[in-house]
Each structure stands twice: as C-alpha cells, then as structure tokens.
PDB file of C-alpha atoms in Angstrom:
ATOM      1  CA  MET A   1     -16.669  -2.847 -19.099  1.00 64.00           C
ATOM      2  CA  LEU A   2     -15.073   0.582 -19.524  1.00 69.00           C
ATOM      3  CA  ILE A   3     -16.014   1.688 -16.003  1.00 79.00           C
ATOM      4  CA  ASN A   4     -15.059  -1.663 -14.489  1.00 78.00           C
ATOM      5  CA  THR A   5     -11.608  -1.487 -16.063  1.00 80.00           C
ATOM      6  CA  VAL A   6     -10.996   2.050 -14.824  1.00 82.00           C
ATOM      7  CA  ILE A   7     -12.133   1.059 -11.319  1.00 83.00           C
ATOM      8  CA  LEU A   8      -9.774  -1.932 -11.434  1.00 82.00           C
ATOM      9  CA  PHE A   9      -6.856   0.397 -12.129  1.00 85.00           C
ATOM     10  CA  LEU A  10      -7.875   2.786  -9.349  1.00 87.00           C
ATOM     11  CA  ARG A  11      -8.254  -0.067  -6.884  1.00 88.00           C
ATOM     12  CA  ASP A  12      -5.292  -2.305  -7.784  1.00 88.00           C
ATOM     13  CA  ALA A  13      -2.829  -0.352  -9.964  1.00 91.00           C
ATOM     14  CA  LEU A  14      -2.897   2.982  -8.134  1.00 93.00           C
ATOM     15  CA  PRO A  15      -1.477   1.464  -4.883  1.00 94.00           C
ATOM     16  CA  VAL A  16       1.592   0.346  -6.852  1.00 94.00           C
ATOM     17  CA  PHE A  17       2.071   3.857  -8.270  1.00 94.00           C
ATOM     18  CA  VAL A  18       1.615   5.450  -4.844  1.00 95.00           C
ATOM     19  CA  LEU A  19       4.110   3.069  -3.218  1.00 95.00           C
ATOM     20  CA  LEU A  20       6.658   3.742  -5.970  1.00 94.00           C
ATOM     21  CA  VAL A  21       6.255   7.503  -5.554  1.00 94.00           C
ATOM     22  CA  TYR A  22       6.674   7.477  -1.772  1.00 94.00           C
ATOM     23  CA  LEU A  23       9.649   5.116  -1.824  1.00 94.00           C
ATOM     24  CA  HIS A  24      11.330   7.144  -4.542  1.00 92.00           C
ATOM     25  CA  ALA A  25      10.785  10.370  -2.587  1.00 90.00           C
ATOM     26  CA  LEU A  26      12.076   8.671   0.573  1.00 89.00           C
ATOM     27  CA  LEU A  27      15.039   6.680  -0.761  1.00 88.00           C
ATOM     28  CA  LYS A  28      15.713   8.031  -4.266  1.00 86.00           C
ATOM     29  CA  LEU A  29      14.731   4.739  -5.848  1.00 84.00           C
ATOM     30  CA  ASN A  30      16.709   4.483  -9.097  1.00 84.00           C
ATOM     31  CA  GLN A  31      15.640   2.918 -12.382  1.00 86.00           C
ATOM     32  CA  PHE A  32      17.509  -0.336 -11.778  1.00 87.00           C
ATOM     33  CA  TRP A  33      15.830  -1.116  -8.456  1.00 88.00           C
ATOM     34  CA  ALA A  34      12.414   0.028  -9.652  1.00 88.00           C
ATOM     35  CA  SER A  35      12.628  -2.167 -12.767  1.00 90.00           C
ATOM     36  CA  LEU A  36      13.978  -5.126 -10.788  1.00 91.00           C
ATOM     37  CA  SER A  37      11.190  -4.928  -8.224  1.00 93.00           C
ATOM     38  CA  LEU A  38       8.468  -4.604 -10.879  1.00 92.00           C
ATOM     39  CA  ILE A  39       9.808  -7.580 -12.851  1.00 93.00           C
ATOM     40  CA  ALA A  40      10.057  -9.660  -9.675  1.00 94.00           C
ATOM     41  CA  GLY A  41       6.515  -8.661  -8.776  1.00 93.00           C
ATOM     42  CA  VAL A  42       5.165  -9.716 -12.168  1.00 91.00           C
ATOM     43  CA  ILE A  43       6.934 -13.089 -11.863  1.00 93.00           C
ATOM     44  CA  LEU A  44       5.491 -13.601  -8.383  1.00 92.00           C
ATOM     45  CA  SER A  45       2.063 -12.608  -9.666  1.00 91.00           C
ATOM     46  CA  LEU A  46       2.269 -15.165 -12.492  1.00 89.00           C
ATOM     47  CA  LEU A  47       3.339 -17.816  -9.996  1.00 91.00           C
ATOM     48  CA  TYR A  48       0.478 -16.861  -7.673  1.00 88.00           C
ATOM     49  CA  VAL A  49      -2.157 -17.060 -10.439  1.00 86.00           C
ATOM     50  CA  SER A  50      -0.810 -20.370 -11.734  1.00 87.00           C
ATOM     51  CA  GLN A  51      -0.925 -21.914  -8.249  1.00 88.00           C
ATOM     52  CA  ILE A  52      -4.010 -20.172  -6.887  1.00 86.00           C
ATOM     53  CA  GLN A  53      -6.104 -23.340  -6.860  1.00 88.00           C
ATOM     54  CA  LEU A  54      -3.398 -25.136  -4.879  1.00 90.00           C
ATOM     55  CA  VAL A  55      -2.998 -22.222  -2.444  1.00 88.00           C
ATOM     56  CA  ALA A  56      -6.759 -22.173  -1.909  1.00 87.00           C
ATOM     57  CA  THR A  57      -6.656 -25.726  -0.548  1.00 89.00           C
ATOM     58  CA  TYR A  58      -4.385 -24.821   2.357  1.00 88.00           C
ATOM     59  CA  PHE A  59      -5.638 -23.914   5.850  1.00 86.00           C
ATOM     60  CA  GLN A  60      -9.024 -25.536   5.311  1.00 85.00           C
ATOM     61  CA  GLY A  61      -9.669 -23.656   2.093  1.00 86.00           C
ATOM     62  CA  ASN A  62      -8.567 -20.265   3.434  1.00 89.00           C
ATOM     63  CA  GLY A  63      -5.084 -20.194   1.933  1.00 90.00           C
ATOM     64  CA  VAL A  64      -5.677 -17.342  -0.536  1.00 89.00           C
ATOM     65  CA  GLU A  65      -7.153 -14.968   2.032  1.00 90.00           C
ATOM     66  CA  LEU A  66      -4.465 -15.715   4.623  1.00 93.00           C
ATOM     67  CA  LEU A  67      -1.689 -15.285   2.060  1.00 92.00           C
ATOM     68  CA  ARG A  68      -3.006 -11.901   0.943  1.00 92.00           C
ATOM     69  CA  TRP A  69      -3.352 -10.782   4.571  1.00 94.00           C
ATOM     70  CA  LEU A  70       0.192 -11.948   5.325  1.00 95.00           C
ATOM     71  CA  VAL A  71       1.546  -9.955   2.368  1.00 94.00           C
ATOM     72  CA  GLN A  72      -0.040  -6.752   3.682  1.00 95.00           C
ATOM     73  CA  CYS A  73       1.369  -7.432   7.158  1.00 96.00           C
ATOM     74  CA  ILE A  74       4.878  -7.855   5.724  1.00 96.00           C
ATOM     75  CA  ILE A  75       4.619  -4.612   3.742  1.00 96.00           C
ATOM     76  CA  TYR A  76       3.485  -2.741   6.859  1.00 96.00           C
ATOM     77  CA  LEU A  77       6.306  -4.208   8.970  1.00 96.00           C
ATOM     78  CA  LEU A  78       8.862  -3.236   6.318  1.00 96.00           C
ATOM     79  CA  THR A  79       7.492   0.319   6.490  1.00 96.00           C
ATOM     80  CA  LEU A  80       8.150   0.297  10.234  1.00 95.00           C
ATOM     81  CA  PHE A  81      11.628  -1.059   9.592  1.00 92.00           C
ATOM     82  CA  LEU A  82      12.404   1.855   7.267  1.00 91.00           C
ATOM     83  CA  GLY A  83      11.187   4.198   9.997  1.00 89.00           C
ATOM     84  CA  TYR A  84      13.447   2.429  12.484  1.00 87.00           C
ATOM     85  CA  LYS A  85      16.443   3.037  10.244  1.00 84.00           C
ATOM     86  CA  LEU A  86      15.538   6.716   9.965  1.00 80.00           C
ATOM     87  CA  LEU A  87      15.115   6.895  13.742  1.00 76.00           C
ATOM     88  CA  ARG A  88      18.485   5.347  14.511  1.00 74.00           C
ATOM     89  CA  LYS A  89      20.264   7.631  12.034  1.00 66.00           C
ATOM     90  CA  GLU A  90      22.783   4.914  11.349  1.00 62.00           C
ATOM     91  CA  THR A  91      24.907   4.804   8.227  1.00 65.00           C
ATOM     92  CA  THR A  92      23.069   2.099   6.320  1.00 64.00           C
ATOM     93  CA  PRO A  93      24.311   0.989   2.890  1.00 71.00           C
ATOM     94  CA  PRO A  94      21.893   2.383   0.257  1.00 77.00           C
ATOM     95  CA  ARG A  95      21.681  -1.038  -1.385  1.00 84.00           C
ATOM     96  CA  TYR A  96      20.295  -2.478   1.856  1.00 85.00           C
ATOM     97  CA  LEU A  97      17.455   0.038   2.089  1.00 88.00           C
ATOM     98  CA  LEU A  98      16.747  -0.179  -1.638  1.00 90.00           C
ATOM     99  CA  SER A  99      16.417  -3.946  -1.364  1.00 92.00           C
ATOM    100  CA  ILE A 100      13.788  -3.439   1.369  1.00 92.00           C
ATOM    101  CA  ALA A 101      11.920  -1.053  -0.921  1.00 93.00           C
ATOM    102  CA  ALA A 102      12.172  -3.553  -3.789  1.00 93.00           C
ATOM    103  CA  ILE A 103      10.612  -6.275  -1.626  1.00 95.00           C
ATOM    104  CA  MET A 104       7.713  -3.962  -0.730  1.00 95.00           C
ATOM    105  CA  ILE A 105       7.070  -3.116  -4.383  1.00 95.00           C
ATOM    106  CA  SER A 106       7.382  -6.740  -5.517  1.00 95.00           C
ATOM    107  CA  LEU A 107       4.913  -7.957  -2.914  1.00 95.00           C
ATOM    108  CA  THR A 108       2.445  -5.197  -3.801  1.00 94.00           C
ATOM    109  CA  VAL A 109       2.671  -5.973  -7.526  1.00 94.00           C
ATOM    110  CA  ALA A 110       2.262  -9.679  -6.801  1.00 92.00           C
ATOM    111  CA  ALA A 111      -0.805  -9.078  -4.621  1.00 89.00           C
ATOM    112  CA  LYS A 112      -2.490  -6.636  -7.006  1.00 89.00           C
ATOM    113  CA  GLY A 113      -1.298  -8.104 -10.293  1.00 84.00           C
ATOM    114  CA  GLY A 114      -3.175 -11.340  -9.798  1.00 78.00           C
ATOM    115  CA  ASN A 115      -6.479  -9.466  -9.989  1.00 78.00           C
ATOM    116  CA  PHE A 116      -5.444  -7.930 -13.318  1.00 77.00           C
ATOM    117  CA  MET A 117      -4.470 -11.270 -14.812  1.00 78.00           C
ATOM    118  CA  LEU A 118      -7.689 -12.951 -13.773  1.00 74.00           C
ATOM    119  CA  TYR A 119      -9.753  -9.986 -15.007  1.00 72.00           C
ATOM    120  CA  PHE A 120      -8.129  -9.670 -18.426  1.00 73.00           C
ATOM    121  CA  ALA A 121      -7.966 -13.434 -18.955  1.00 69.00           C
ATOM    122  CA  GLY A 122     -11.716 -13.625 -18.467  1.00 65.00           C
ATOM    123  CA  TYR A 123     -12.582 -10.933 -21.039  1.00 63.00           C
ATOM    124  CA  TRP A 124      -9.696 -10.988 -23.534  1.00 61.00           C
ATOM    125  CA  GLN A 125     -11.350 -13.415 -25.957  1.00 61.00           C
ATOM    126  CA  GLN A 126     -14.695 -11.612 -25.932  1.00 64.00           C
ATOM    127  CA  ASN A 127     -14.261  -9.423 -29.023  1.00 60.00           C
ATOM    128  CA  HIS A 128     -17.299  -7.255 -28.347  1.00 65.00           C
ATOM    129  CA  MET A 129     -15.723  -6.144 -25.045  1.00 69.00           C
ATOM    130  CA  LEU A 130     -12.140  -5.795 -26.256  1.00 72.00           C
ATOM    131  CA  GLN A 131     -12.417  -2.180 -27.402  1.00 77.00           C
ATOM    132  CA  ALA A 132     -13.996  -0.983 -24.163  1.00 75.00           C
ATOM    133  CA  MET A 133     -11.406  -2.890 -22.145  1.00 77.00           C
ATOM    134  CA  LEU A 134      -8.497  -1.347 -24.054  1.00 80.00           C
ATOM    135  CA  LEU A 135      -9.986   2.134 -23.720  1.00 85.00           C
ATOM    136  CA  GLY A 136     -10.529   1.579 -20.014  1.00 82.00           C
ATOM    137  CA  THR A 137      -6.908   0.424 -19.710  1.00 83.00           C
ATOM    138  CA  LEU A 138      -5.622   3.611 -21.361  1.00 89.00           C
ATOM    139  CA  LEU A 139      -7.834   5.777 -19.160  1.00 90.00           C
ATOM    140  CA  GLY A 140      -6.837   3.871 -16.043  1.00 88.00           C
ATOM    141  CA  ILE A 141      -3.111   4.163 -16.782  1.00 91.00           C
ATOM    142  CA  GLY A 142      -3.497   7.856 -17.576  1.00 92.00           C
ATOM    143  CA  ILE A 143      -5.309   8.548 -14.306  1.00 91.00           C
ATOM    144  CA  CYS A 144      -2.751   6.585 -12.261  1.00 92.00           C
ATOM    145  CA  VAL A 145       0.208   8.329 -13.913  1.00 93.00           C
ATOM    146  CA  SER A 146      -1.371  11.766 -13.445  1.00 94.00           C
ATOM    147  CA  ILE A 147      -2.050  11.143  -9.752  1.00 93.00           C
ATOM    148  CA  ALA A 148       1.451   9.716  -9.278  1.00 94.00           C
ATOM    149  CA  ILE A 149       3.077  12.816 -10.804  1.00 94.00           C
ATOM    150  CA  LEU A 150       1.044  15.201  -8.639  1.00 94.00           C
ATOM    151  CA  LEU A 151       1.713  13.072  -5.571  1.00 94.00           C
ATOM    152  CA  TYR A 152       5.441  12.934  -6.259  1.00 92.00           C
ATOM    153  CA  PHE A 153       5.886  16.692  -6.509  1.00 92.00           C
ATOM    154  CA  SER A 154       3.620  17.208  -3.488  1.00 92.00           C
ATOM    155  CA  SER A 155       5.685  14.789  -1.389  1.00 90.00           C
ATOM    156  CA  LEU A 156       8.925  16.471  -2.512  1.00 88.00           C
ATOM    157  CA  TRP A 157       7.527  19.863  -1.533  1.00 91.00           C
ATOM    158  CA  LEU A 158       6.467  18.538   1.868  1.00 90.00           C
ATOM    159  CA  ARG A 159       9.874  16.952   2.372  1.00 87.00           C
ATOM    160  CA  GLN A 160      11.600  20.271   1.711  1.00 88.00           C
ATOM    161  CA  ARG A 161       9.285  22.076   4.133  1.00 89.00           C
ATOM    162  CA  CYS A 162       8.888  19.460   6.876  1.00 86.00           C
ATOM    163  CA  GLY A 163      11.790  17.051   6.475  1.00 84.00           C
ATOM    164  CA  LEU A 164      12.211  13.398   5.598  1.00 85.00           C
ATOM    165  CA  TRP A 165       9.820  12.185   8.273  1.00 88.00           C
ATOM    166  CA  ILE A 166       6.741  13.551   6.492  1.00 91.00           C
ATOM    167  CA  THR A 167       7.460  11.300   3.506  1.00 92.00           C
ATOM    168  CA  TRP A 168       7.748   8.281   5.771  1.00 94.00           C
ATOM    169  CA  PHE A 169       4.512   9.279   7.510  1.00 95.00           C
ATOM    170  CA  LEU A 170       2.698   9.397   4.141  1.00 95.00           C
ATOM    171  CA  LEU A 171       4.079   5.930   3.426  1.00 96.00           C
ATOM    172  CA  LEU A 172       2.866   4.755   6.843  1.00 96.00           C
ATOM    173  CA  LEU A 173      -0.632   6.099   6.142  1.00 96.00           C
ATOM    174  CA  HIS A 174      -0.715   4.261   2.825  1.00 96.00           C
ATOM    175  CA  THR A 175       0.496   0.877   4.083  1.00 96.00           C
ATOM    176  CA  THR A 176      -1.710   1.096   7.185  1.00 97.00           C
ATOM    177  CA  GLY A 177      -4.713   1.803   4.969  1.00 95.00           C
ATOM    178  CA  GLN A 178      -3.942  -1.236   2.841  1.00 95.00           C
ATOM    179  CA  LEU A 179      -3.501  -3.346   5.971  1.00 95.00           C
ATOM    180  CA  THR A 180      -6.844  -2.187   7.350  1.00 94.00           C
ATOM    181  CA  ASN A 181      -8.597  -2.886   4.049  1.00 92.00           C
ATOM    182  CA  ALA A 182      -7.244  -6.430   4.158  1.00 91.00           C
ATOM    183  CA  LEU A 183      -9.162  -7.083   7.387  1.00 91.00           C
ATOM    184  CA  SER A 184     -12.169  -7.866   5.205  1.00 89.00           C
ATOM    185  CA  LEU A 185     -10.288 -10.998   4.107  1.00 90.00           C
ATOM    186  CA  LEU A 186     -10.227 -12.225   7.708  1.00 90.00           C
ATOM    187  CA  VAL A 187     -13.929 -11.490   8.018  1.00 88.00           C
ATOM    188  CA  GLN A 188     -14.588 -13.629   4.933  1.00 88.00           C
ATOM    189  CA  ILE A 189     -12.943 -16.658   6.555  1.00 87.00           C
ATOM    190  CA  ASP A 190     -14.523 -15.972   9.976  1.00 83.00           C
ATOM    191  CA  LEU A 191     -11.256 -15.220  11.781  1.00 85.00           C
ATOM    192  CA  ILE A 192     -12.780 -11.855  12.688  1.00 85.00           C
ATOM    193  CA  SER A 193     -16.464 -11.519  13.368  1.00 80.00           C
ATOM    194  CA  SER A 194     -18.320  -9.030  11.211  1.00 76.00           C
ATOM    195  CA  SER A 195     -19.895  -6.069  12.984  1.00 76.00           C
ATOM    196  CA  SER A 196     -22.151  -3.197  12.092  1.00 79.00           C
ATOM    197  CA  PRO A 197     -20.455  -0.028  10.784  1.00 85.00           C
ATOM    198  CA  THR A 198     -19.301   2.455  13.396  1.00 86.00           C
ATOM    199  CA  TRP A 199     -20.450   5.330  11.177  1.00 88.00           C
ATOM    200  CA  ASN A 200     -21.685   5.921   7.644  1.00 89.00           C
ATOM    201  CA  SER A 201     -20.201   8.751   5.567  1.00 90.00           C
ATOM    202  CA  HIS A 202     -21.443   7.571   2.162  1.00 87.00           C
ATOM    203  CA  LYS A 203     -23.348  10.808   1.653  1.00 86.00           C
ATOM    204  CA  LEU A 204     -20.165  12.794   2.230  1.00 89.00           C
ATOM    205  CA  ILE A 205     -17.705  10.619   0.272  1.00 90.00           C
ATOM    206  CA  SER A 206     -18.845   7.305  -1.151  1.00 89.00           C
ATOM    207  CA  ASN A 207     -16.507   4.334  -1.366  1.00 88.00           C
ATOM    208  CA  GLN A 208     -17.553   3.915  -5.007  1.00 86.00           C
ATOM    209  CA  SER A 209     -16.740   7.506  -6.001  1.00 85.00           C
ATOM    210  CA  GLU A 210     -13.465   8.588  -7.609  1.00 83.00           C
ATOM    211  CA  THR A 211     -12.548  10.508  -4.460  1.00 88.00           C
ATOM    212  CA  GLY A 212     -13.415   7.500  -2.325  1.00 90.00           C
ATOM    213  CA  TYR A 213     -11.104   5.223  -4.324  1.00 90.00           C
ATOM    214  CA  LEU A 214      -8.304   7.799  -4.162  1.00 91.00           C
ATOM    215  CA  PHE A 215      -8.634   8.361  -0.415  1.00 93.00           C
ATOM    216  CA  ASN A 216      -8.825   4.614   0.148  1.00 93.00           C
ATOM    217  CA  VAL A 217      -5.478   4.130  -1.597  1.00 93.00           C
ATOM    218  CA  LEU A 218      -3.808   7.117   0.081  1.00 93.00           C
ATOM    219  CA  PHE A 219      -4.856   6.485   3.680  1.00 94.00           C
ATOM    220  CA  GLY A 220      -7.410   3.650   3.770  1.00 92.00           C
ATOM    221  CA  TYR A 221     -10.618   5.675   3.753  1.00 92.00           C
ATOM    222  CA  GLN A 222     -13.771   3.668   4.463  1.00 92.00           C
ATOM    223  CA  ALA A 223     -17.250   5.181   4.445  1.00 90.00           C
ATOM    224  CA  THR A 224     -18.555   2.421   6.724  1.00 90.00           C
ATOM    225  CA  PRO A 225     -15.655   1.183   8.883  1.00 92.00           C
ATOM    226  CA  SER A 226     -16.119  -1.544  11.434  1.00 90.00           C
ATOM    227  CA  LEU A 227     -14.863  -1.247  15.003  1.00 91.00           C
ATOM    228  CA  ALA A 228     -12.041  -3.728  14.255  1.00 90.00           C
ATOM    229  CA  GLN A 229     -10.864  -1.611  11.310  1.00 92.00           C
ATOM    230  CA  ILE A 230     -10.812   1.531  13.446  1.00 94.00           C
ATOM    231  CA  ILE A 231      -8.870  -0.170  16.252  1.00 94.00           C
ATOM    232  CA  VAL A 232      -6.291  -1.686  13.885  1.00 94.00           C
ATOM    233  CA  TYR A 233      -5.913   1.559  11.951  1.00 96.00           C
ATOM    234  CA  LEU A 234      -5.421   3.790  14.994  1.00 96.00           C
ATOM    235  CA  THR A 235      -3.076   1.310  16.671  1.00 96.00           C
ATOM    236  CA  ALA A 236      -0.960   0.873  13.543  1.00 96.00           C
ATOM    237  CA  ILE A 237      -0.657   4.647  13.134  1.00 96.00           C
ATOM    238  CA  LEU A 238      -0.384   5.890  16.708  1.00 95.00           C
ATOM    239  CA  LEU A 239       1.877   3.242  18.234  1.00 94.00           C
ATOM    240  CA  PRO A 240       4.864   3.957  15.924  1.00 93.00           C
ATOM    241  CA  LEU A 241       4.363   7.714  16.375  1.00 92.00           C
ATOM    242  CA  ILE A 242       4.301   7.354  20.179  1.00 93.00           C
ATOM    243  CA  ILE A 243       7.532   5.330  20.065  1.00 89.00           C
ATOM    244  CA  ILE A 244       9.183   7.942  17.833  1.00 87.00           C
ATOM    245  CA  TYR A 245       8.083  10.752  20.166  1.00 86.00           C
ATOM    246  CA  TRP A 246       9.361   8.838  23.205  1.00 88.00           C
ATOM    247  CA  TYR A 247      12.692   8.188  21.497  1.00 83.00           C
ATOM    248  CA  TYR A 248      13.250  11.840  20.633  1.00 79.00           C
ATOM    249  CA  GLN A 249      12.241  12.945  24.138  1.00 82.00           C
ATOM    250  CA  ARG A 250      14.714  10.454  25.569  1.00 81.00           C
ATOM    251  CA  GLN A 251      17.462  11.671  23.253  1.00 74.00           C
ATOM    252  CA  SER A 252      16.751  15.287  24.196  1.00 72.00           C
ATOM    253  CA  SER A 253      16.893  14.527  27.920  1.00 75.00           C
ATOM    254  CA  GLN A 254      20.180  12.637  27.505  1.00 71.00           C
ATOM    255  CA  SER A 255      21.664  15.556  25.572  1.00 63.00           C
ATOM    256  CA  GLY A 256      20.542  17.963  28.307  1.00 59.00           C
ATOM    257  CA  ASN A 257      22.109  15.800  31.031  1.00 59.00           C
ATOM    258  CA  ALA A 258      25.358  15.583  29.094  1.00 53.00           C
ATOM    259  CA  LEU A 259      25.556  19.392  29.013  1.00 49.00           C
TER     260      LEU A 259
END
C-alpha cells in the first residue's frame, strides 16, 4: 500500500506539479490563477468520477479512453498555441495567456485527479491500510514538492542563460510525453494496433524505477516504446521546431532585404 501510494503520486500528481512549474516560469503564474485552475480542476475531476459510468457507455463503451485522449490532445495544442504567441511577439493581454495556462492545469488535474479519487475511495474504509496510505501520501507529496522546487530553479536558470524559448521547449517535451503515453488508451480500444517494442532499455532505466517515473513525466520516457509512439513523439516535437526555425529564417531574410 505504501509503495502503491507513492507510485500513484509519481505517476499522477507529479505531472500537475511539473506543469505548474513550467507555466509559472513561462508566464509568471500568480496565486489567483493557480488557485482558480486547481479548484476548477478538482470540480471537473469530481464531475468526471461521478459520471464515469455514463461516459463509459458512449462510443460503444470507449467513452472514457477517448475522453482522456482528447484531454491530452487539447493540452498539447494549447502548448503549441502558447508557442505561437511567443513566436508572433504580439502584445497579448496577460489575462488571456494566463487563462490558457489555467485551462491546461484544470484539464490535467481533472484527468489525473480521477485516479486519486477512485484509489482513495477504494481503500479509505480499510482501517488496516489507512496508516500506510497516509504515510505514502506524505511521502508522495514530499517527493513531488522537492522535484518541483528543483525543477523550478533549474528552469529559471536555463531561462536566464538561454532565453524564454527553453522554458517553452521543456513544456513541449512534457506535454508531448503525456500525449504519447496516452496512445496506450487508443491501443486498448483497438483504434491503434498494438506492435512489438522497437527497443528495450529496461536494463538501463526501468519504467517501474523512480528514475523511469521521473523521466516519463518530464519527457515521456518509455523503456519499450512502440513504433506508433516513436512516430507521434518525434512528429509532435520536430514539426513545431521546424516551423519555428523556418519562421526565424524567413524573418531574417526579410530584415536583410529591407536593409
């Protein structure tokens, strides 16, 4: 129970902490917007858990998996939208960008919070497991907070050395990793055919190790990725970077012609 609770926090709570850290480093997310997005996420999570049986009946019994996949797609697209705003260098009202960040956090909390509610609801009344569950909760929160603090100062240091774009790139790695992980949901409902792993790096870094969980949250590490996961991951990372590079090359050439 203790280990399971800690793993639950690493798998489902740590992504929320990481997203908060990156968005705060990118947009200076203040306490009001952070609190608002977390509260909205909890409300959405409660609504999701209360209606999960109804959602499961949609799309021939695949409603839950499709909804969770759609949430990850929206979060990824909002990451690209933030990058678009940085690329255009337009004067955008801070409230507009902060509302985008709040939506990303709320959706992440809603997607991950449901797992917490179902987990704790199943074990809360079992007194012999209560102590281990509470201890695991404290350990899990402590680990997530510690990683978030280190990650925050690291991202600030990188931003000072490399500029704002490095923070957005870290955010892109995170949301792309979460999107790629969600492909397993489509495999479960046979929208994507399962395939043998392209490689196996379990001996180097196992998915079930602490480092494996951390790398999975930060950039979607998989010890045994399928070909579909590799294609989606590389496309989701490289295509925005190619567009950004093309845009800056175009801007440079236009500036040169103007001179």
